[in-house]
Amino acid sequence: NIIVDNIVFSLLILCTSIRNTRHLSTESSELSIVIKLWIPTMDELKTFREKLKQFGVEITNKFSGLDTDLQSMESDIAKRNFEKYNGHCYYFGEDRLSWFNAQRNCQLIGGNLVKIDDSSENSWLKSNTNGAGTGGYWIGLYDLVEGEFRWTNDQEVVSYKNFRSGKPDNAGGREDCVYLYYNTGQWEDYPCKNNLKYICENVFCY
């Protein structure tokens, strides 16, 4: 390791210079003892060199592991199919997750659970989920403050709404998250802990 060798070489030069200095009076015995105690032996320098080498190996391994993790993440993202609409990109997650885990997955690929701005976007989303199985897809709407529905990506209070008749009703006092029903495109509030498919919205596609 060139860096380690340079450090050790510099220490050797420093030690030699101190040993050979002519400015130390023979009467300054106490100072001489302190300096001799401070100057490392060759064995100590060798140990120091080995520790530096080991430290370099550990740092290299950590960066290597990080690079492997990033490559794995890039490979996983590349396998996902994104759909484009009106300048935005959407990922339809087919694995079933809780609302919070779905939001976390969306963030890992650079987005959030979808924010639906108008009826046209809602219709487009429905057309891409129709026939994809029973149930619904989590969207980015929630009301952790009861009755105050907000979008998770920007915390904006919902303006466009497409709730099914009689919804939201907060049945059982525990329905704080919202999903889009694939067959109708209408929304329903639902317990956040339940597992559903989900829709991510990104500002860029892979």
Short mmCIF file of C-alpha atoms in Angstrom, two decimals:
data_model
loop_
_atom_site.label_atom_id
_atom_site.label_comp_id
_atom_site.label_asym_id
_atom_site.label_seq_id
_atom_site.Cartn_x
_atom_site.Cartn_y
_atom_site.Cartn_z
CA ASN A 1 0.00 0.00 0.00
CA ILE A 2 1.74 3.17 -1.21
CA ILE A 3 0.04 5.48 1.30
CA VAL A 4 0.93 3.25 4.26
CA ASP A 5 4.55 2.91 3.06
CA ASN A 6 4.85 6.70 2.74
CA ILE A 7 3.53 7.23 6.28
CA VAL A 8 5.97 4.70 7.75
CA PHE A 9 8.87 6.11 5.72
CA SER A 10 8.09 9.63 6.97
CA LEU A 11 8.02 8.38 10.55
CA LEU A 12 11.42 6.71 10.09
CA ILE A 13 12.94 9.94 8.77
CA LEU A 14 11.45 11.89 11.67
CA CYS A 15 12.78 9.41 14.23
CA THR A 16 16.25 9.39 12.69
CA SER A 17 16.35 13.18 12.67
CA ILE A 18 15.43 13.34 16.33
CA ARG A 19 18.03 10.73 17.30
CA ASN A 20 20.76 12.52 15.36
CA THR A 21 19.95 16.06 16.42
CA ARG A 22 22.93 18.03 17.73
CA HIS A 23 20.87 20.59 19.57
CA LEU A 24 20.16 18.42 22.59
CA SER A 25 22.48 19.19 25.45
CA THR A 26 24.00 16.27 27.30
CA GLU A 27 22.88 18.04 30.43
CA SER A 28 19.23 17.82 29.37
CA SER A 29 18.95 14.23 30.53
CA GLU A 30 15.26 14.45 31.42
CA LEU A 31 14.36 15.75 27.97
CA SER A 32 16.50 13.05 26.36
CA ILE A 33 14.68 10.35 28.30
CA VAL A 34 11.28 11.73 27.25
CA ILE A 35 12.31 11.79 23.59
CA LYS A 36 13.72 8.25 23.75
CA LEU A 37 10.49 7.03 25.30
CA TRP A 38 8.48 8.75 22.60
CA ILE A 39 10.50 7.51 19.63
CA PRO A 40 8.93 4.24 18.42
CA THR A 41 11.05 1.14 17.92
CA MET A 42 11.22 -0.70 14.62
CA ASP A 43 8.87 -3.35 16.02
CA GLU A 44 6.36 -0.67 16.97
CA LEU A 45 6.61 0.86 13.51
CA LYS A 46 6.06 -2.57 11.97
CA THR A 47 2.96 -3.10 14.13
CA PHE A 48 1.70 0.36 13.20
CA ARG A 49 2.24 -0.41 9.52
CA GLU A 50 0.28 -3.67 9.80
CA LYS A 51 -2.59 -1.90 11.54
CA LEU A 52 -2.70 0.73 8.82
CA LYS A 53 -2.76 -2.01 6.18
CA GLN A 54 -5.62 -3.77 7.96
CA PHE A 55 -7.53 -0.51 8.21
CA GLY A 56 -7.07 0.00 4.47
CA VAL A 57 -8.37 -3.51 3.76
CA GLU A 58 -11.46 -2.92 5.93
CA ILE A 59 -12.25 0.38 4.20
CA THR A 60 -11.83 -1.26 0.77
CA ASN A 61 -14.17 -4.10 1.77
CA LYS A 62 -16.81 -1.68 3.03
CA PHE A 63 -16.79 0.29 -0.22
CA SER A 64 -16.85 -2.94 -2.20
CA GLY A 65 -19.92 -4.10 -0.26
CA LEU A 66 -21.64 -0.76 -0.84
CA ASP A 67 -20.93 -0.99 -4.56
CA THR A 68 -22.45 -4.49 -4.64
CA ASP A 69 -25.58 -3.26 -2.84
CA LEU A 70 -25.98 -0.38 -5.29
CA GLN A 71 -25.57 -2.69 -8.28
CA SER A 72 -28.18 -5.04 -6.82
CA MET A 73 -30.59 -2.14 -6.31
CA GLU A 74 -30.02 -0.87 -9.85
CA SER A 75 -30.64 -4.36 -11.22
CA ASP A 76 -33.86 -4.67 -9.22
CA ILE A 77 -35.10 -1.27 -10.40
CA ALA A 78 -34.25 -2.10 -14.02
CA LYS A 79 -36.58 -5.11 -13.87
CA ARG A 80 -39.56 -2.93 -13.01
CA ASN A 81 -41.91 -1.81 -15.75
CA PHE A 82 -42.92 1.84 -15.61
CA GLU A 83 -45.89 3.29 -17.45
CA LYS A 84 -45.83 6.88 -18.70
CA TYR A 85 -48.70 9.33 -18.52
CA ASN A 86 -48.78 13.12 -18.86
CA GLY A 87 -45.08 13.55 -18.14
CA HIS A 88 -45.03 11.29 -15.08
CA CYS A 89 -44.05 7.67 -14.57
CA TYR A 90 -46.04 5.04 -12.70
CA TYR A 91 -45.13 1.69 -11.28
CA PHE A 92 -47.89 -0.81 -10.48
CA GLY A 93 -46.65 -2.96 -7.61
CA GLU A 94 -48.15 -6.43 -7.73
CA ASP A 95 -46.78 -7.59 -4.38
CA ARG A 96 -49.19 -6.99 -1.50
CA LEU A 97 -47.94 -4.70 1.26
CA SER A 98 -49.25 -2.51 4.05
CA TRP A 99 -49.74 1.14 3.14
CA PHE A 100 -46.56 2.20 4.96
CA ASN A 101 -44.43 -0.56 3.41
CA ALA A 102 -45.84 0.28 -0.02
CA GLN A 103 -44.87 3.93 0.48
CA ARG A 104 -41.39 2.83 1.55
CA ASN A 105 -41.04 0.71 -1.61
CA CYS A 106 -42.05 3.67 -3.74
CA GLN A 107 -39.45 5.87 -2.06
CA LEU A 108 -36.76 3.26 -2.70
CA ILE A 109 -37.34 3.61 -6.44
CA GLY A 110 -37.44 7.41 -6.33
CA GLY A 111 -41.13 8.21 -5.90
CA ASN A 112 -44.16 8.09 -3.63
CA LEU A 113 -47.53 6.42 -3.60
CA VAL A 114 -49.50 8.04 -6.41
CA LYS A 115 -51.13 11.45 -6.05
CA ILE A 116 -54.25 11.65 -8.25
CA ASP A 117 -54.87 15.20 -9.48
CA ASP A 118 -57.97 14.84 -11.64
CA SER A 119 -60.54 12.50 -13.18
CA SER A 120 -58.44 11.97 -16.32
CA GLU A 121 -55.52 10.65 -14.32
CA ASN A 122 -57.87 8.52 -12.24
CA SER A 123 -59.41 7.00 -15.38
CA TRP A 124 -55.99 6.26 -16.81
CA LEU A 125 -54.92 4.52 -13.60
CA LYS A 126 -58.11 2.46 -13.59
CA SER A 127 -57.50 1.37 -17.18
CA ASN A 128 -54.06 0.11 -16.20
CA THR A 129 -55.32 -1.89 -13.22
CA ASN A 130 -58.54 -3.27 -14.71
CA GLY A 131 -58.48 -7.05 -14.82
CA ALA A 132 -55.41 -7.24 -12.59
CA GLY A 133 -57.16 -9.27 -9.93
CA THR A 134 -59.55 -8.62 -7.09
CA GLY A 135 -59.13 -5.85 -4.55
CA GLY A 136 -57.44 -2.53 -4.98
CA TYR A 137 -54.22 -0.56 -5.11
CA TRP A 138 -52.94 1.71 -2.39
CA ILE A 139 -52.73 5.38 -3.38
CA GLY A 140 -50.91 8.12 -1.50
CA LEU A 141 -53.92 9.45 0.42
CA TYR A 142 -54.34 9.16 4.19
CA ASP A 143 -55.96 10.93 7.15
CA LEU A 144 -53.86 10.40 10.24
CA VAL A 145 -55.71 13.50 11.47
CA GLU A 146 -59.24 12.12 11.22
CA GLY A 147 -61.24 13.55 8.33
CA GLU A 148 -58.31 15.58 6.95
CA PHE A 149 -57.13 13.64 3.91
CA ARG A 150 -53.70 14.59 2.59
CA TRP A 151 -51.34 13.32 -0.11
CA THR A 152 -48.16 11.80 1.23
CA ASN A 153 -45.82 13.24 -1.42
CA ASP A 154 -46.46 16.94 -0.65
CA GLN A 155 -48.86 16.91 2.34
CA GLU A 156 -51.42 18.81 0.26
CA VAL A 157 -55.05 18.51 1.37
CA VAL A 158 -57.01 16.51 -1.20
CA SER A 159 -59.06 18.54 -3.70
CA TYR A 160 -60.11 16.08 -6.41
CA LYS A 161 -61.95 13.15 -4.81
CA ASN A 162 -63.45 9.95 -6.17
CA PHE A 163 -64.72 8.11 -3.09
CA ARG A 164 -67.33 5.42 -3.46
CA SER A 165 -70.79 6.33 -2.17
CA GLY A 166 -70.82 6.21 1.62
CA LYS A 167 -67.06 6.52 1.81
CA PRO A 168 -64.95 7.46 3.64
CA ASP A 169 -66.61 6.10 6.77
CA ASN A 170 -63.66 5.15 8.99
CA ALA A 171 -65.31 1.84 9.84
CA GLY A 172 -64.22 0.63 13.23
CA GLY A 173 -62.27 3.84 13.76
CA ARG A 174 -59.20 2.44 12.04
CA GLU A 175 -59.50 3.20 8.30
CA ASP A 176 -56.89 5.91 7.75
CA CYS A 177 -55.47 4.99 4.34
CA VAL A 178 -57.05 4.96 0.88
CA TYR A 179 -57.00 2.55 -2.04
CA LEU A 180 -58.29 2.68 -5.60
CA TYR A 181 -60.61 -0.21 -6.44
CA TYR A 182 -59.37 -1.71 -9.70
CA ASN A 183 -62.81 -2.51 -11.16
CA THR A 184 -64.42 0.92 -10.75
CA GLY A 185 -61.58 3.34 -10.11
CA GLN A 186 -63.38 4.59 -7.03
CA TRP A 187 -61.66 5.12 -3.70
CA GLU A 188 -62.22 3.53 -0.33
CA ASP A 189 -60.70 4.13 3.08
CA TYR A 190 -59.14 1.03 4.59
CA PRO A 191 -56.92 -0.04 7.52
CA CYS A 192 -53.32 0.95 6.73
CA LYS A 193 -51.94 -2.33 8.10
CA ASN A 194 -53.81 -4.44 5.54
CA ASN A 195 -51.90 -5.73 2.52
CA LEU A 196 -52.78 -4.53 -0.98
CA LYS A 197 -51.10 -3.89 -4.30
CA TYR A 198 -49.95 -0.32 -4.83
CA ILE A 199 -49.19 2.39 -7.39
CA CYS A 200 -46.01 4.48 -7.26
CA GLU A 201 -45.63 7.80 -9.07
CA ASN A 202 -42.16 8.95 -10.11
CA VAL A 203 -40.91 12.06 -11.84
CA PHE A 204 -38.65 9.89 -14.01
CA CYS A 205 -38.76 6.39 -15.47
CA TYR A 206 -36.20 3.57 -15.58
#
